[in-house]
Short mmCIF file of C-alpha atoms and ligand atoms in Angstrom, two decimals:
data_model
loop_
_atom_site.label_atom_id
_atom_site.label_comp_id
_atom_site.label_asym_id
_atom_site.label_seq_id
_atom_site.Cartn_x
_atom_site.Cartn_y
_atom_site.Cartn_z
CA UNK B 9 0.04 0.06 0.13
CA UNK B 10 1.96 3.54 -0.69
CA UNK B 11 1.11 5.87 2.08
CA UNK B 12 2.84 8.68 0.70
CA UNK B 13 1.78 10.48 -3.47
CA UNK B 14 4.13 12.39 -6.06
CA UNK B 15 2.35 15.27 -7.99
CA UNK B 16 3.16 16.22 -11.08
CA UNK B 17 2.50 18.93 -13.57
CA UNK B 18 3.44 18.97 -16.90
CA UNK B 19 3.08 21.98 -19.01
CA UNK B 20 0.07 21.99 -21.14
CA UNK B 21 -2.34 19.42 -18.38
CA UNK B 22 -4.07 21.73 -16.21
CA UNK B 23 -4.30 18.70 -13.69
CA UNK B 24 -1.94 17.59 -10.91
CA UNK B 25 -1.59 13.97 -11.61
CA UNK B 26 -0.78 11.76 -8.03
CA UNK B 27 1.53 9.07 -8.17
CA UNK B 28 1.59 6.58 -5.47
CA UNK B 29 4.78 5.61 -3.65
CA UNK B 30 5.25 2.77 -2.28
CA UNK B 31 9.00 1.88 -0.25
CA UNK B 32 9.92 -1.31 0.15
CA UNK B 33 11.86 -2.99 3.56
CA UNK B 34 15.84 -1.33 2.94
CA UNK B 35 15.96 1.30 0.40
CA UNK B 36 15.28 4.05 -1.97
CA UNK B 37 11.21 4.64 -2.16
CA UNK B 38 9.86 4.80 -5.72
CA UNK B 39 7.22 6.27 -7.41
CA UNK B 40 4.57 4.03 -9.33
CA UNK B 41 4.14 5.85 -12.49
CA UNK B 42 1.64 3.73 -14.11
CA UNK B 43 -0.90 5.71 -14.42
CA UNK B 44 0.57 8.15 -16.48
CA UNK B 45 -0.50 6.21 -19.89
CA UNK B 46 -3.77 6.20 -19.07
CA UNK B 47 -3.07 10.15 -19.26
CA UNK B 48 -1.07 9.56 -22.58
CA UNK B 49 2.15 9.94 -21.37
CA UNK B 50 5.34 8.35 -20.96
CA UNK B 51 8.92 7.45 -18.29
CA UNK B 52 12.40 8.24 -20.11
CA UNK B 53 14.95 6.21 -18.95
CA UNK B 54 17.52 5.03 -21.10
CA UNK B 55 20.37 2.35 -19.88
CA UNK B 56 16.86 2.22 -16.83
CA UNK B 57 19.39 4.19 -14.71
CA UNK B 58 16.00 5.59 -12.60
CA UNK B 59 13.39 1.89 -13.17
CA UNK B 60 12.23 -0.15 -10.73
CA UNK B 61 10.83 -2.53 -13.71
CA UNK B 62 9.97 -5.30 -11.06
CA UNK B 63 10.20 -5.73 -6.54
CA UNK B 64 11.90 -8.62 -5.54
CA UNK B 65 12.69 -10.02 -2.05
CA UNK B 66 16.20 -12.11 -3.30
CA UNK B 67 19.09 -9.23 -3.41
CA UNK B 68 19.53 -6.00 -2.14
CA UNK B 69 22.52 -3.86 -3.37
CA UNK B 70 23.68 -0.04 -1.57
CA UNK B 71 25.63 1.17 -4.03
CA UNK B 72 26.76 4.58 -2.14
CA UNK B 73 27.38 1.77 0.87
CA UNK B 74 28.94 -0.91 -0.80
CA UNK B 75 26.41 -2.72 0.78
CA UNK B 76 25.49 -6.71 -0.80
CA UNK B 77 23.10 -8.82 0.84
CA UNK B 78 21.23 -12.02 -0.80
CA UNK B 79 17.68 -12.81 1.62
CA UNK B 80 19.09 -10.29 3.77
CA UNK B 81 22.61 -11.79 4.59
CA UNK B 82 25.47 -9.03 3.71
CA UNK B 83 27.85 -11.40 0.96
CA UNK B 84 30.78 -10.88 3.29
CA UNK B 85 30.15 -13.21 5.96
CA UNK B 86 28.39 -15.90 3.32
CA UNK B 87 31.41 -15.54 1.53
CA UNK B 88 33.05 -16.26 4.36
CA UNK B 89 30.73 -18.80 6.25
CA UNK B 90 28.97 -20.81 3.73
CA UNK B 91 29.32 -22.27 0.21
CA UNK B 92 27.89 -21.85 -2.56
CA UNK B 93 24.69 -24.48 -2.11
CA UNK B 94 23.84 -23.38 0.52
CA UNK B 95 23.19 -20.24 -0.97
CA UNK B 96 21.93 -21.33 -4.08
CA UNK B 97 19.35 -23.05 -1.96
CA UNK B 98 19.12 -19.67 -0.17
CA UNK B 99 18.27 -17.60 -3.04
CA UNK B 100 15.87 -20.19 -4.29
CA UNK B 101 14.46 -20.50 -1.07
CA UNK B 102 14.32 -17.56 1.18
CA UNK B 103 15.83 -18.50 3.89
CA UNK B 104 18.88 -20.60 4.90
CA UNK B 105 18.61 -24.20 5.16
CA UNK B 106 18.83 -26.51 8.10
CA UNK B 107 21.39 -29.58 8.17
CA UNK B 108 18.60 -31.95 6.78
CA UNK B 109 17.02 -29.43 4.37
CA UNK B 110 21.02 -28.71 2.96
CA UNK B 111 21.74 -32.40 3.09
CA UNK B 112 18.49 -33.28 0.78
CA UNK B 113 18.95 -30.41 -1.34
CA UNK B 114 23.27 -31.21 -2.04
CA UNK B 115 21.33 -35.31 -2.45
CA UNK B 116 19.00 -33.86 -5.31
CA UNK B 117 21.54 -31.37 -7.28
CA UNK B 118 24.45 -33.96 -7.16
CA UNK B 119 22.22 -36.39 -8.90
CA UNK B 120 20.98 -34.38 -11.56
CA UNK B 121 24.55 -33.62 -12.63
CA UNK B 122 25.02 -35.79 -16.05
CA UNK B 123 23.37 -34.17 -19.67
CA UNK B 124 21.51 -36.08 -21.55
CA UNK B 125 24.05 -37.97 -23.94
CA UNK B 126 23.02 -36.94 -26.64
CA UNK B 127 23.65 -33.59 -25.60
CA UNK B 128 27.21 -34.34 -26.48
CA UNK B 129 26.53 -34.80 -30.32
CA UNK B 130 25.55 -30.26 -29.87
CA UNK B 131 29.23 -30.13 -29.14
CA UNK B 132 30.55 -32.13 -32.08
CA UNK B 133 28.77 -29.20 -34.23
CA UNK B 134 31.50 -26.30 -33.72
CA UNK B 135 33.96 -25.44 -34.40
CA UNK B 136 36.63 -26.60 -31.39
CA UNK B 137 37.91 -22.81 -31.82
CA UNK B 138 34.43 -21.42 -30.68
CA UNK B 139 33.95 -19.10 -28.14
CA UNK B 140 33.02 -21.18 -25.11
CA UNK B 141 30.47 -18.47 -24.55
CA UNK B 142 29.64 -19.54 -27.71
CA UNK B 143 28.45 -22.96 -27.34
CA UNK B 144 26.82 -22.28 -23.86
CA UNK B 145 24.41 -19.80 -25.68
CA UNK B 146 23.50 -22.79 -27.63
CA UNK B 147 24.16 -25.86 -25.60
CA UNK B 148 22.15 -24.12 -22.35
CA UNK B 149 19.17 -23.62 -25.16
CA UNK B 150 18.80 -26.93 -26.44
CA UNK B 151 18.22 -28.19 -22.82
CA UNK B 152 14.85 -26.83 -23.57
CA UNK B 153 14.44 -29.72 -26.15
CA UNK B 154 15.27 -32.75 -23.61
CA UNK B 155 14.18 -32.05 -20.24
CA UNK B 156 9.88 -31.88 -21.52
CA UNK B 157 8.77 -33.54 -18.72
CA UNK B 158 8.67 -29.95 -16.24
CA UNK B 159 7.70 -27.70 -19.03
CA UNK B 160 4.78 -25.70 -17.04
CA UNK B 161 6.02 -23.21 -15.74
CA UNK B 162 2.67 -22.37 -13.82
CA UNK B 163 3.65 -24.74 -11.75
CA UNK B 164 6.27 -24.50 -8.54
CA UNK B 165 7.15 -28.32 -8.97
CA UNK B 166 7.77 -28.01 -12.08
CA UNK B 167 10.12 -24.82 -11.57
CA UNK B 168 12.09 -26.28 -9.04
CA UNK B 169 12.61 -29.25 -11.01
CA UNK B 170 14.67 -26.81 -13.67
CA UNK B 171 16.81 -24.86 -11.01
CA UNK B 172 17.87 -28.25 -10.21
CA UNK B 173 18.88 -29.21 -13.86
CA UNK B 174 20.10 -25.79 -14.51
CA UNK B 175 22.47 -25.50 -10.88
CA UNK B 176 23.45 -29.70 -11.19
CA UNK B 177 24.40 -29.07 -14.95
CA UNK B 178 26.09 -26.19 -15.39
CA UNK B 179 29.20 -26.85 -14.43
CA UNK B 180 29.55 -30.24 -17.11
CA UNK B 181 28.40 -28.20 -19.58
CA UNK B 182 31.31 -25.56 -19.00
CA UNK B 183 34.03 -27.92 -18.99
CA UNK B 184 32.36 -29.68 -20.90
CA UNK B 185 33.17 -26.47 -23.54
CA UNK B 186 36.84 -26.59 -22.23
CA UNK B 187 37.36 -30.38 -23.31
CA UNK B 188 35.88 -30.31 -26.33
CA UNK B 189 38.17 -27.19 -27.30
CA UNK B 190 41.17 -28.65 -26.56
CA UNK B 191 40.18 -31.79 -27.54
CA UNK B 192 39.87 -34.26 -24.36
CA UNK B 193 37.82 -36.73 -23.78
CA UNK B 194 34.74 -35.03 -21.70
CA UNK B 195 35.08 -36.13 -17.71
CA UNK B 196 31.83 -37.68 -16.25
CA UNK B 197 30.96 -35.54 -13.29
CA UNK B 198 31.48 -37.79 -9.81
CA UNK B 199 28.12 -36.65 -7.08
CA UNK B 200 30.76 -37.41 -4.33
CA UNK B 201 32.34 -34.47 -5.15
CA UNK B 202 32.06 -31.00 -3.77
CA UNK B 203 30.28 -28.58 -6.09
CA UNK B 204 33.05 -26.82 -6.96
CA UNK B 205 35.81 -29.90 -6.56
CA UNK B 206 33.47 -32.25 -8.94
CA UNK B 207 34.00 -29.17 -11.41
CA UNK B 208 37.87 -28.83 -11.24
CA UNK B 209 37.34 -32.64 -11.74
CA UNK B 210 35.68 -32.37 -14.69
CA UNK B 211 37.79 -29.87 -16.09
CA UNK B 212 41.65 -30.94 -15.28
CA UNK B 213 41.09 -34.63 -14.52
CA UNK B 214 41.50 -37.44 -17.68
CA UNK B 215 40.99 -40.92 -17.85
CA UNK B 216 44.42 -42.29 -18.38
CA UNK B 217 45.01 -40.70 -15.06
CA UNK B 218 44.27 -39.84 -11.01
CA UNK B 219 43.54 -36.21 -10.27
CA UNK B 220 42.96 -34.82 -6.81
CA UNK B 221 41.48 -31.73 -6.50
CA UNK B 222 44.00 -29.48 -4.14
CA UNK B 223 41.45 -28.23 -1.43
CA UNK B 224 42.29 -24.57 -1.48
CA UNK B 225 42.00 -24.52 -5.03
CA UNK B 226 38.07 -25.84 -4.48
CA UNK B 227 37.33 -23.11 -1.28
CA UNK B 228 39.02 -20.27 -4.34
CA UNK B 229 36.82 -21.56 -7.18
CA UNK B 230 33.90 -21.96 -4.39
CA UNK B 231 34.28 -18.12 -3.72
CA UNK B 232 33.97 -17.08 -6.95
CA UNK B 233 30.79 -18.80 -7.30
CA UNK B 234 29.13 -17.46 -4.53
CA UNK B 235 30.88 -13.87 -4.88
CA UNK B 236 28.70 -14.04 -8.48
CA UNK B 237 25.88 -15.92 -7.55
CA UNK B 238 23.05 -12.78 -7.82
CA UNK B 239 23.29 -9.14 -8.14
CA UNK B 240 19.94 -8.25 -8.50
CA UNK B 241 18.72 -6.30 -11.51
CA UNK B 242 21.89 -6.41 -13.46
CA UNK B 243 21.41 -6.30 -17.70
CA UNK B 244 21.23 -10.40 -17.87
CA UNK B 245 18.85 -11.18 -14.49
CA UNK B 246 16.42 -8.84 -16.53
CA UNK B 247 16.78 -10.26 -19.52
CA UNK B 248 16.11 -13.30 -17.91
CA UNK B 249 12.87 -12.34 -16.48
CA UNK B 250 12.19 -9.68 -19.70
CA UNK B 251 12.32 -13.69 -21.73
CA UNK B 252 10.30 -15.43 -18.76
CA UNK B 253 7.71 -12.78 -19.93
CA UNK B 254 6.20 -14.37 -22.43
CA UNK B 255 6.13 -17.68 -20.88
CA UNK B 256 9.24 -19.08 -22.92
CA UNK B 257 10.88 -22.01 -22.18
CA UNK B 258 13.08 -21.91 -18.87
CA UNK B 259 16.17 -23.18 -20.42
CA UNK B 260 16.24 -21.15 -23.45
CA UNK B 261 15.34 -18.21 -21.01
CA UNK B 262 18.94 -19.10 -19.52
CA UNK B 263 20.66 -18.83 -22.19
CA UNK B 264 19.40 -15.35 -23.13
CA UNK B 265 20.93 -14.57 -19.82
CA UNK B 266 24.24 -16.16 -21.02
CA UNK B 267 23.55 -13.80 -24.06
CA UNK B 268 23.11 -10.50 -21.66
CA UNK B 269 25.78 -11.57 -19.87
CA UNK B 270 29.16 -11.96 -22.34
CA UNK B 271 29.67 -8.92 -23.47
CA UNK B 272 32.69 -6.93 -21.67
CA UNK B 273 30.67 -3.97 -19.45
CA UNK B 274 29.52 -7.16 -17.98
CA UNK B 275 30.13 -11.14 -17.38
CA UNK B 276 32.57 -10.61 -20.07
CA UNK B 277 34.86 -8.17 -18.22
CA UNK B 278 36.64 -10.93 -16.14
CA UNK B 279 38.43 -11.75 -19.49
CA UNK B 280 38.10 -8.64 -20.65
CA UNK B 281 40.69 -7.55 -17.75
CA UNK B 282 43.47 -10.38 -18.36
CA UNK B 283 43.77 -9.07 -21.75
CA UNK B 284 43.95 -5.74 -20.96
CA UNK B 285 47.08 -7.00 -17.78
CA UNK B 286 48.22 -8.66 -20.96
CA UNK B 287 48.31 -6.17 -22.92
CA UNK B 288 49.46 -3.25 -20.59
CA UNK B 289 52.83 -6.18 -20.18
CA UNK B 290 54.97 -3.61 -17.60
CA UNK B 291 54.23 -1.65 -14.89
CA UNK B 292 55.75 1.01 -17.32
CA UNK B 293 52.80 1.13 -20.08
CA UNK B 294 50.40 1.45 -17.15
CA UNK B 295 50.02 5.54 -17.25
CA UNK B 296 49.77 5.07 -21.57
CA UNK B 297 46.94 3.31 -20.64
CA UNK B 298 45.14 5.27 -18.22
CA UNK B 299 45.53 8.48 -20.32
CA UNK B 300 44.21 6.13 -22.78
CA UNK B 301 41.15 5.55 -19.95
CA UNK B 302 40.64 9.03 -19.81
CA UNK B 303 40.90 9.98 -23.22
CA UNK B 304 37.19 11.65 -24.21
CA UNK B 305 37.72 10.61 -27.69
CA UNK B 306 39.60 7.03 -27.06
CA UNK B 307 36.61 4.48 -26.49
CA UNK B 308 39.42 2.54 -24.19
CA UNK B 309 38.33 2.15 -20.78
CA UNK B 310 39.63 0.14 -17.56
CA UNK B 311 38.44 -2.74 -17.12
CA UNK B 312 37.82 -4.26 -14.20
CA UNK B 313 37.40 -0.58 -12.90
CA UNK B 314 33.79 0.50 -12.15
CA UNK B 315 30.47 0.01 -11.45
CA UNK B 316 26.63 1.20 -12.59
CA UNK B 317 25.32 0.47 -8.82
CA UNK B 318 28.23 0.65 -7.06
CA UNK B 319 29.90 3.84 -6.20
CA UNK B 320 31.73 3.43 -3.43
CA UNK B 321 33.68 -0.18 -3.20
CA UNK B 322 32.25 -3.56 -4.57
CA UNK B 323 32.33 -5.47 -2.02
CA UNK B 324 32.91 -8.89 -3.74
CA UNK B 325 36.71 -7.29 -4.97
CA UNK B 326 37.17 -6.96 -0.97
CA UNK B 327 36.94 -10.44 -0.42
CA UNK B 328 37.97 -11.84 -4.21
CA UNK B 329 41.44 -9.53 -3.70
CA UNK B 330 42.05 -11.70 -0.06
CA UNK B 331 40.94 -14.99 -1.90
CA UNK B 332 43.60 -14.11 -4.69
CA UNK B 333 46.15 -13.86 -2.59
CA UNK B 334 45.53 -16.73 -0.73
CA UNK B 335 46.21 -18.78 -3.93
CA UNK B 336 48.60 -17.54 -5.15
CA UNK B 337 50.78 -17.88 -1.64
CA UNK B 338 49.01 -21.76 -1.94
CA UNK B 339 50.78 -21.57 -5.46
CA UNK B 340 53.88 -20.47 -4.54
CA UNK B 341 53.17 -17.29 -7.56
CA UNK B 342 53.34 -14.44 -5.53
CA UNK B 343 55.25 -12.45 -7.59
CA UNK B 344 52.87 -12.97 -10.69
CA UNK B 345 53.93 -10.55 -13.23
CA UNK B 346 50.24 -9.96 -13.72
CA UNK B 347 48.88 -9.38 -10.81
CA UNK B 348 51.85 -6.67 -9.66
CA UNK B 349 50.37 -4.77 -13.04
CA UNK B 350 47.32 -5.29 -11.06
CA UNK B 351 48.62 -4.15 -8.22
CA UNK B 352 49.97 -0.84 -9.07
CA UNK B 353 47.36 -0.07 -11.98
CA UNK B 354 44.42 -0.14 -8.67
CA UNK B 355 46.92 2.11 -6.91
CA UNK B 356 47.04 4.30 -9.50
CA UNK B 357 43.63 3.98 -10.23
CA UNK B 358 42.21 5.50 -6.92
CA UNK B 359 45.00 8.06 -6.74
CA UNK B 360 44.12 9.84 -10.27
CA UNK B 361 41.11 12.46 -9.95
CA UNK B 362 39.39 10.91 -13.26
CA UNK B 363 38.94 7.96 -11.13
CA UNK B 364 38.54 9.38 -7.86
CA UNK B 365 36.01 12.02 -9.06
CA UNK B 366 33.55 9.16 -10.72
CA UNK B 367 34.04 7.34 -7.50
CA UNK B 368 35.40 4.59 -10.41
CA UNK B 369 36.81 1.75 -7.64
CA UNK B 370 37.91 -2.23 -8.85
CA UNK B 371 34.75 -4.72 -9.44
CA UNK B 372 33.92 -8.64 -9.02
CA UNK B 373 35.92 -8.99 -11.82
CA UNK B 374 39.03 -7.32 -11.27
CA UNK B 375 40.89 -10.14 -9.60
CA UNK B 376 38.65 -12.56 -10.36
CA UNK B 377 40.40 -13.34 -13.30
CA UNK B 378 43.88 -13.56 -11.49
CA UNK B 379 42.15 -15.33 -9.38
CA UNK B 380 40.92 -18.13 -12.38
CA UNK B 381 44.46 -17.43 -14.60
CA UNK B 382 46.16 -19.45 -11.34
CA UNK B 383 43.82 -21.75 -10.45
CA UNK B 384 44.76 -22.78 -14.85
CA UNK B 385 41.73 -21.87 -16.27
CA UNK B 386 41.71 -20.54 -19.70
CA UNK B 387 40.91 -16.78 -20.32
CA UNK B 388 38.14 -18.08 -22.64
CA UNK B 389 36.90 -19.47 -19.99
CA UNK B 390 36.27 -16.82 -17.12
CA UNK B 391 32.76 -15.20 -18.40
CA UNK B 392 31.27 -19.07 -18.82
CA UNK B 393 33.01 -19.60 -15.22
CA UNK B 394 30.88 -16.47 -14.48
CA UNK B 395 27.88 -17.99 -15.98
CA UNK B 396 28.00 -21.16 -14.34
CA UNK B 397 28.05 -18.92 -10.74
CA UNK B 398 24.80 -16.23 -12.13
CA UNK B 399 22.45 -19.29 -12.56
CA UNK B 400 21.52 -19.54 -9.73
CA UNK B 401 20.81 -16.20 -9.88
CA UNK B 402 19.28 -15.78 -12.96
CA UNK B 403 16.71 -19.55 -11.80
CA UNK B 404 15.82 -17.43 -8.50
CA UNK B 405 14.91 -14.77 -10.66
CA UNK B 406 12.77 -16.85 -13.02
CA UNK B 407 11.35 -18.33 -10.36
CA UNK B 408 9.93 -15.31 -8.31
CA UNK B 409 8.59 -13.95 -11.51
CA UNK B 410 6.57 -17.01 -12.45
CA UNK B 411 5.82 -17.38 -8.23
CA UNK B 412 3.18 -13.73 -8.11
CA UNK B 413 0.50 -12.44 -11.07
CA UNK B 414 2.86 -10.90 -13.04
CA UNK B 415 2.92 -9.57 -16.87
CA UNK B 416 4.49 -9.50 -20.17
CA UNK B 417 7.67 -6.66 -20.23
CA UNK B 418 7.36 -4.57 -22.87
CA UNK B 419 8.93 -0.48 -22.17
CA UNK B 420 8.07 2.24 -24.04
CA UNK B 421 9.75 4.67 -25.97
CA UNK B 422 10.59 8.05 -27.87
CA UNK B 423 10.12 8.12 -31.06
CA UNK B 424 12.14 10.23 -32.95
CA UNK B 425 11.83 9.06 -36.46
CA UNK B 426 10.31 10.21 -39.37
CA UNK B 427 6.08 11.00 -39.37
CA UNK B 428 3.54 9.53 -40.71
CA UNK B 429 3.94 9.58 -45.00
CA UNK B 430 2.72 7.96 -47.84
CA UNK B 431 4.60 5.64 -49.88
CA UNK B 432 5.50 7.29 -53.78
CA UNK B 433 3.23 6.52 -56.51
CA UNK B 434 4.79 4.20 -58.83
CA UNK B 435 6.03 5.63 -61.67
N1 CMC G 6 37.30 3.09 -16.95
C1 CMC G 6 37.58 4.83 -17.56
N2 CMC G 6 36.52 5.79 -17.58
C2 CMC G 6 35.54 5.15 -16.93
C3 CMC G 6 35.42 3.72 -16.89
C4 CMC G 6 36.38 3.17 -17.08
N3 CMC G 6 36.53 1.68 -16.98
N4 CMC G 6 33.95 3.33 -16.05
C5 CMC G 6 32.73 4.61 -16.31
N5 CMC G 6 34.38 5.47 -16.80
C6 CMC G 6 33.37 7.00 -16.97
C7 CMC G 6 32.93 6.90 -18.44
O1 CMC G 6 33.65 7.32 -19.21
C8 CMC G 6 31.77 8.29 -17.61
O2 CMC G 6 32.72 9.06 -18.01
P1 CMC G 6 31.98 10.77 -18.00
O3 CMC G 6 31.31 11.24 -17.66
O4 CMC G 6 33.83 11.80 -18.40
O5 CMC G 6 31.68 10.69 -19.93
C9 CMC G 6 32.10 7.58 -16.36
O6 CMC G 6 33.27 7.33 -15.53
C10 CMC G 6 30.38 7.07 -16.07
O7 CMC G 6 30.65 6.01 -16.71
P2 CMC G 6 29.30 5.61 -17.60
O8 CMC G 6 29.96 4.52 -18.40
O9 CMC G 6 28.37 6.02 -17.57
O10 CMC G 6 28.70 4.82 -16.11
P3 CMC G 6 27.60 2.91 -16.38
O11 CMC G 6 27.72 2.94 -14.86
O12 CMC G 6 27.00 3.70 -17.54
O13 CMC G 6 29.24 2.01 -17.03
C11 CMC G 6 30.18 -0.18 -16.29
C12 CMC G 6 28.97 1.27 -15.83
C13 CMC G 6 30.46 -0.67 -15.77
C14 CMC G 6 29.68 -0.48 -18.17
C15 CMC G 6 31.56 1.01 -16.76
O14 CMC G 6 32.46 1.15 -15.78
C16 CMC G 6 32.51 0.31 -17.62
O15 CMC G 6 32.25 0.07 -18.83
N6 CMC G 6 33.67 -1.25 -17.07
C17 CMC G 6 34.66 -1.44 -17.43
C18 CMC G 6 33.92 -2.63 -17.42
C19 CMC G 6 33.17 -3.46 -16.55
O16 CMC G 6 34.50 -3.76 -15.49
N7 CMC G 6 32.40 -4.46 -16.04
C20 CMC G 6 32.54 -4.98 -14.52
C21 CMC G 6 31.51 -4.33 -13.87
S1 CMC G 6 30.97 -5.50 -12.58
C22 CMC G 6 30.44 -7.13 -13.04
C23 CMC G 6 29.46 -7.33 -13.57
O17 CMC G 6 28.43 -6.59 -12.55
O18 CMC G 6 28.43 -7.26 -14.38
#
C-alpha cells in the first residue's frame, strides 16, 4: 500500500497527476508511474538508471555504502562462512537450510549432474576454436529440447526441478566446453565430490591419470561461484526476467541471460581484464593506458573498474582480493607479473582524480581473472564460469517472477523517426 504520494505537473496539462510512492524494506522509495499511461505520457529512462521494473525479495544492493545482501545476509559473511550450494538454497528458497534440508538439496543436485548423452553430439557441431560462451548459449538453449517433464512454468514443482537441473548441469556443460576446445574426452561428473571440486575434476582430470583436487583451489573456486551468485536486476538477470515474461521455456531464458552476460561491460569484463593486463605487459606502460582511459576521444576503458550501482567499493572485490592473495600464496606465485601490474594499476587509479571524481573502484572482475588464471583456467572460460555461478541468480529471479501475478515486459519509447508519410506513387 502506498502511504506517500508524488505530484506531477506537466506543461499543457491542467491537472496535477498524483502518483503513489512505495517503500521497500530498505532502499529508496519508488514512484509508481503506471497512471501516466492513462494521461498519454510515458517516462523516459535509457539504460534503466532510475527505473524499478519489478519488486523482488532476493538481493539488495546499496551502491553508495558498498553493501550486497542475499535474502538479508551480507555477501562478506556468506563468502566467509557459507558455501555455494547453501547460497543457492538460500537464494532459491528465501531462508538458510537446516542441516537435513542442505543434505537433501546437495543430494538432489548431485543426482542431476549428468547431461543427456545426446547433448554431447551438440558440441561436435561447433568448431574447436569457437568461443566457449558461443557454445554455452547453444547448449544451454538446447536443454529446452531435452527435459519435457518439467515445462509447466505455472507449476511450482516443475519450476523447482528446472532450477535443480540448471544448478547441477551448468558445471558439467561448462567443463565440456573446455574439454571440447582442447580435444580431450569429456569427464563425467563424480557425485561424491563437492560442487566446486567436481567442476575442477571435470575440467582437469583425464581418463588416463588420477586427479587430486587441491582443497585451497576448490575453496577459491567455490568462493568465486558464491561471489557471482546473484546481483539483483543487472542486464542478464533483467534479460532472463523479460524473456521469461513471455512464458518462454526456462532453459531458453537462461540461454538469453548467458548471451546478455557475454559482453565486456557485464560478465565479459573478467576476460577483458586479463587481456588488458597482458596488453599492458609492463608496469612502465601503465601511464599510457591510464591516459587512454581518461581520453574522452578514446573508447578504451580500464576493464574491471567502475560499476553502475557501486559508487563506493564493490564488496565482492574486497573478498576476491583476499582470495587472490590466498591462491597465489598457495601456488607460490605471489610475484606473478600480471598481479604486479594489477596492483599498481589499482593504486594509481584509486589516487587519480579522474577515477576518484567518477567513483570508479575495482569491481569483482578485477581480481577474479587473476585467480582463475592461477588455477589454470583459460581466459576464454572466465565468462563461462561467471555464467555458471550466476545461473542460480537467474533461475531464482525467473522463479520469483512466475510465483506471483505478472505480465509481459514491454518497455515504451520516445519515437524520433519520420512522421507518417505516403508511399510514393508508382511511376
Ligand atoms: N574506465 C574509464 N572510464 C570509465 C570507466 C572505466 N572502466 N567506467 C566508467 N568510466 C567513465 C565514463 O567514461 C564516464 O565518464 P564521463 O562522465 O566523463 O563521460 C563516467 O565514468 C560514467 O560512466 P558510465 O558509462 O556512465 O557508467 P555506467 O554506469 O553506464 O557503466 C560500467 C558502468 C560497469 C559499464 C562501466 O564502468 C565500465 O564499462 N566498466 C568497465 C567494464 C567492467 O569492468 N564491467 C564489469 C562490471 S562488474 C561485473 C558485473 O556485474 O557485470
